[in-house]
C-alpha positions as CSV (number, residue, x, y, z in Angstrom):
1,X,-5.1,-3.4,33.3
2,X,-2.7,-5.9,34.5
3,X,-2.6,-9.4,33.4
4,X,-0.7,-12.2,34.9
5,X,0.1,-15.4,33.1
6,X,0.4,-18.4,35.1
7,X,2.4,-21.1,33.1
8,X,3.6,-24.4,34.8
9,X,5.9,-26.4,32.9
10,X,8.2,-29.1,33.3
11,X,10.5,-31.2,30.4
12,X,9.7,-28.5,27.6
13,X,12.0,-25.5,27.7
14,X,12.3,-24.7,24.6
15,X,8.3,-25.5,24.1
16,X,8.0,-23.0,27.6
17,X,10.3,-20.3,25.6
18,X,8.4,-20.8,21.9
19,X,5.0,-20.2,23.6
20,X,5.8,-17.0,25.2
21,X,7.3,-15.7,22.6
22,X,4.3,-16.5,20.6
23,X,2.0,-14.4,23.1
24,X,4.2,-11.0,23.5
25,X,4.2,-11.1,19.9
26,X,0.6,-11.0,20.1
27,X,0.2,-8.9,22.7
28,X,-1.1,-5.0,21.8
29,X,1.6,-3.5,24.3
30,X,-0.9,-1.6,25.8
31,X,-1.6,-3.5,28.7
32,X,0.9,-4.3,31.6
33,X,1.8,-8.3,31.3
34,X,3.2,-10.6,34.3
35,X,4.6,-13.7,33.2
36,X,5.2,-16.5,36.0
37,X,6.9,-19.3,34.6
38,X,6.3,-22.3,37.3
39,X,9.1,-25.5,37.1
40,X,10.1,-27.9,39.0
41,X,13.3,-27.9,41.5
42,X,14.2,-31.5,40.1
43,X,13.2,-31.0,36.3
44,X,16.3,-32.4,34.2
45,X,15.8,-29.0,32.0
46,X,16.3,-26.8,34.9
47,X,19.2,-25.1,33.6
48,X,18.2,-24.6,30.3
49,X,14.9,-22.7,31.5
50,X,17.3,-21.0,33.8
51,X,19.1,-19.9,30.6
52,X,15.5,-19.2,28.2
53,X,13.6,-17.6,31.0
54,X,14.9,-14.3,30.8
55,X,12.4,-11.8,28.8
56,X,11.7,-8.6,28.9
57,X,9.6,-5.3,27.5
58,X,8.2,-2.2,28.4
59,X,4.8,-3.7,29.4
60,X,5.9,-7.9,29.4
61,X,7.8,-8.9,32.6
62,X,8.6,-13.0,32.8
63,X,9.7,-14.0,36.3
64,X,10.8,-17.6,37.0
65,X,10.0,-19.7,40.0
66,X,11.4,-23.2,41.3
67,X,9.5,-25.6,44.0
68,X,9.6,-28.8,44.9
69,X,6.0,-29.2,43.2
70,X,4.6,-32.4,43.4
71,X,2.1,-31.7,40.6
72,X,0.9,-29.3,37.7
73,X,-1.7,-28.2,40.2
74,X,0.9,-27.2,42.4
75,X,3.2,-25.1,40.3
76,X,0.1,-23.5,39.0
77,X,-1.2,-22.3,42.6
78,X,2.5,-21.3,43.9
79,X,2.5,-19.0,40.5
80,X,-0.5,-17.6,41.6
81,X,0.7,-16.2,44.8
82,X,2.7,-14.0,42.7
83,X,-0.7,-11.9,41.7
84,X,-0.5,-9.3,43.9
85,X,-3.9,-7.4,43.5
86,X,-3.8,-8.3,39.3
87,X,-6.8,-7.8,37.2
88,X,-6.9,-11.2,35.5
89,X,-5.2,-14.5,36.1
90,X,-4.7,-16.9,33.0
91,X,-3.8,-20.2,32.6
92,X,-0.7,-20.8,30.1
93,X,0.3,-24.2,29.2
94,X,2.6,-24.9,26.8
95,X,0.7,-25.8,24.1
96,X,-1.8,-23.2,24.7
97,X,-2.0,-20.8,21.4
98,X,-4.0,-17.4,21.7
99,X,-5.5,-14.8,18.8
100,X,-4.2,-11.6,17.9
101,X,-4.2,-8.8,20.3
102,X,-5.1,-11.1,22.9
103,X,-4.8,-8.7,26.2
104,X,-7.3,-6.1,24.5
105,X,-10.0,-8.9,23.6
106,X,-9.8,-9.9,27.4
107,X,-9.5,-6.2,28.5
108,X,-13.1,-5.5,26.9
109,X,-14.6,-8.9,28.0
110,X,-13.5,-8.4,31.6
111,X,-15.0,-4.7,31.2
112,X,-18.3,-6.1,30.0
113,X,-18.8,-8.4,32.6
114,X,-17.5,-6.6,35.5
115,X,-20.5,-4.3,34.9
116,X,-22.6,-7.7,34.9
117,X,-21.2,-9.5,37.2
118,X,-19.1,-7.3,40.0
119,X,-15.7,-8.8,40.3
120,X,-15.6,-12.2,40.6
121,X,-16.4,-14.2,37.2
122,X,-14.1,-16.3,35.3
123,X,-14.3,-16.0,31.4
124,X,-14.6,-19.1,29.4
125,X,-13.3,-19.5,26.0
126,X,-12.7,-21.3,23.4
127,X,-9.8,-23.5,23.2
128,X,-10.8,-24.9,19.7
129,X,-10.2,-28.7,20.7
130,X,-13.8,-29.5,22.4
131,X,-16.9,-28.0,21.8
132,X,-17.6,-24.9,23.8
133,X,-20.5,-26.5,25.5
134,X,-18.3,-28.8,26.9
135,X,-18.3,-28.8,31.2
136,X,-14.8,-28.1,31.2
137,X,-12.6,-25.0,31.4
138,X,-9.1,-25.8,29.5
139,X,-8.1,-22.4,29.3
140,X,-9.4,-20.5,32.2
141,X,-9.1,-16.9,32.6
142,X,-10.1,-16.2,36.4
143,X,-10.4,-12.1,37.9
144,X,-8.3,-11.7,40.7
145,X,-10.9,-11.3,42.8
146,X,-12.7,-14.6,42.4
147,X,-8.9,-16.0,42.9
148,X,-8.9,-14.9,46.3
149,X,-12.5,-16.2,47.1
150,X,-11.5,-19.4,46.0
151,X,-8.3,-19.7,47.8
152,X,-6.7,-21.2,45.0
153,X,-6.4,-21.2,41.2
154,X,-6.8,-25.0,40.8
155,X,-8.5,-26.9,43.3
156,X,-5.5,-27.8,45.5
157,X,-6.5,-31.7,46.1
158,X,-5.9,-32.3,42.5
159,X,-2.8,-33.2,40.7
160,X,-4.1,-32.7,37.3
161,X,-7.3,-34.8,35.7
162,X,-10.2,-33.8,36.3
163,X,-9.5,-30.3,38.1
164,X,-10.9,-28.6,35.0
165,X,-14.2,-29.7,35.4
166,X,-14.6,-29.0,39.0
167,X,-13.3,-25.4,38.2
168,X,-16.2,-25.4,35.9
169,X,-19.1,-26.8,37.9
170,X,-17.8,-24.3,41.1
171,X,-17.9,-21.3,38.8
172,X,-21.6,-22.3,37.2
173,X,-23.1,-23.2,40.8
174,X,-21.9,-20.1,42.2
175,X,-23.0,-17.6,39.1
176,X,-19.5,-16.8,38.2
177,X,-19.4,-18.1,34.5
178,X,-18.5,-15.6,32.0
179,X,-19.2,-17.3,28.7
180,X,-17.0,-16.1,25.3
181,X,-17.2,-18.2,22.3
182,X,-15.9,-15.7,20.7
183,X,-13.0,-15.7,22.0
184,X,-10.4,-18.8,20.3
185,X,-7.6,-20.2,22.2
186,X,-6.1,-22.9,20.2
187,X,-5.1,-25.8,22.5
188,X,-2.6,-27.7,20.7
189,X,-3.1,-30.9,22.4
190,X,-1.6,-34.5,21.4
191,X,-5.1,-36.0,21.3
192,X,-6.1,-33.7,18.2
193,X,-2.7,-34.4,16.5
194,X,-1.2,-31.3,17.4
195,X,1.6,-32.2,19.5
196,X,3.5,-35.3,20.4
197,X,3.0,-37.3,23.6
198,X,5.4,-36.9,26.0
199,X,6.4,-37.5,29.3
200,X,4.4,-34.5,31.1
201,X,1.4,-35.7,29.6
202,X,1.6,-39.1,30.4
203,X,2.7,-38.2,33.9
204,X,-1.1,-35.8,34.1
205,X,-2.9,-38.6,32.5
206,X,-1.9,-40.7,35.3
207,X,-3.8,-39.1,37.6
208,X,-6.7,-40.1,35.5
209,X,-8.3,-42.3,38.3
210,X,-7.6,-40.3,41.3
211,X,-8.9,-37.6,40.0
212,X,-12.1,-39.2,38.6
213,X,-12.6,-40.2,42.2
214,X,-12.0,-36.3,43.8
215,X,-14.7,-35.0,41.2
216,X,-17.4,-37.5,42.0
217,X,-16.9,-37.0,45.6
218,X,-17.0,-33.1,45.6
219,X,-20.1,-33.3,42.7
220,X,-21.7,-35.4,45.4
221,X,-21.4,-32.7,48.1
222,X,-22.1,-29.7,45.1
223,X,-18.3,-28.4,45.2
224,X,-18.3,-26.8,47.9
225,X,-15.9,-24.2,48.4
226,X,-12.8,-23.5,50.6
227,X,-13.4,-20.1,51.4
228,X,-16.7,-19.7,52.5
């Protein structure tokens, strides 16, 4: 199986390098990983992610990529492009955590729902920050296929706020939500006291009304999809 991990970041190199690390250590070896490490052409760190990028293993491959993005949303879809026909697509932010042998527990949840499901489902877990009932997808681990359905990763029309939940609702309305409780994904976000704010959240938190407004409007027509 091959996974690919889609990981925008902008003003936390070292944060960037310290979570990676934290995931190949993790990581069985058994399963072929992609990492796409999304930054911005303009981020003041540029060099030194030029400089922590580099990482390498028999089964981990990390691969940086620099656009003019204009959002998180952004560098998110532009690193998806980069799936080329891969199993799973997960979103990896930078204060994103994950359980031991990580790629197996996905490997035998994708299995088990393939065989329910086909292949388009997107697995929800646990990101140990909000209750799992929550209409939200923090951590979303999306099948390739269902990518290419979509047309996207993230709801292009976003910038950050907000795209979460209409990932979720798209999934539920259109039977491809793949539920795993099980599964924990520690988010450590500034809200729970886990990390200090900074300057990329309070640039995503400023989207906070725009995207409000998106959601409403696309609820009000049912999310309807790109790709029909």
């Amino acid at each position: 199986m091959e996974i690919i991990l889609l990981h925008p970041s902008r003003g936390r190199a070292i944060q960037a390098r310290k979570t990676i690390d934290f995931w190949i250590e993790r990581a069985t070896g058994l399963h072929e990983i992609t990492h796409i490490l999304s930054v911005d052409s303009d981020d003041p760190q540029l060099e030194l992610y030029r400089k922590l990028s580099q990482a390498s293993d028999r089964f981990f491959t990390s691969v940086l990529i620099e656009n003019q993005n204009k959002s998180v949303v952004e560098a998110t879809n532009k690193a998806a492009r980069y799936a080329d026909e891969a199993h799973i697509l997960i979103y990896l932010s930078d204060d994103f955590q994950c359980p031991q042998n990580w790629d197996e527990l996905i490997r035998a949840k994708y299995l088990e729902y393939h065989h329910k499901m086909g292949d388009k489902f997107l697995i929800k877990v646990d990101d140990c920050l909000q209750k799992f009932e929550v209409d939200v997808l923090t951590i979303p681990i999306m099948t390739y296929q269902l990518y290419i359905k979509l047309g996207y990763f993230w709801h292009p029309e976003y910038k950050s706020m907000f795209v979460d939940q209409d990932l979720y609702h798209t999934c539920l309305n259109n039977n491809w939500l793949a539920l795993a409780p099980e599964l924990k994904f520690p988010h450590l976000h500034y809200s729970n006291g886990k990390a200090p704010m900074d300057e990329t959240y309070k640039n995503s938190s400023a989207h906070w009304d725009s995207g409000k407004k998106l959601y409403h409007a696309r609820r009000a027509q049912r999310f309807p999809l790109l790709n029909k």
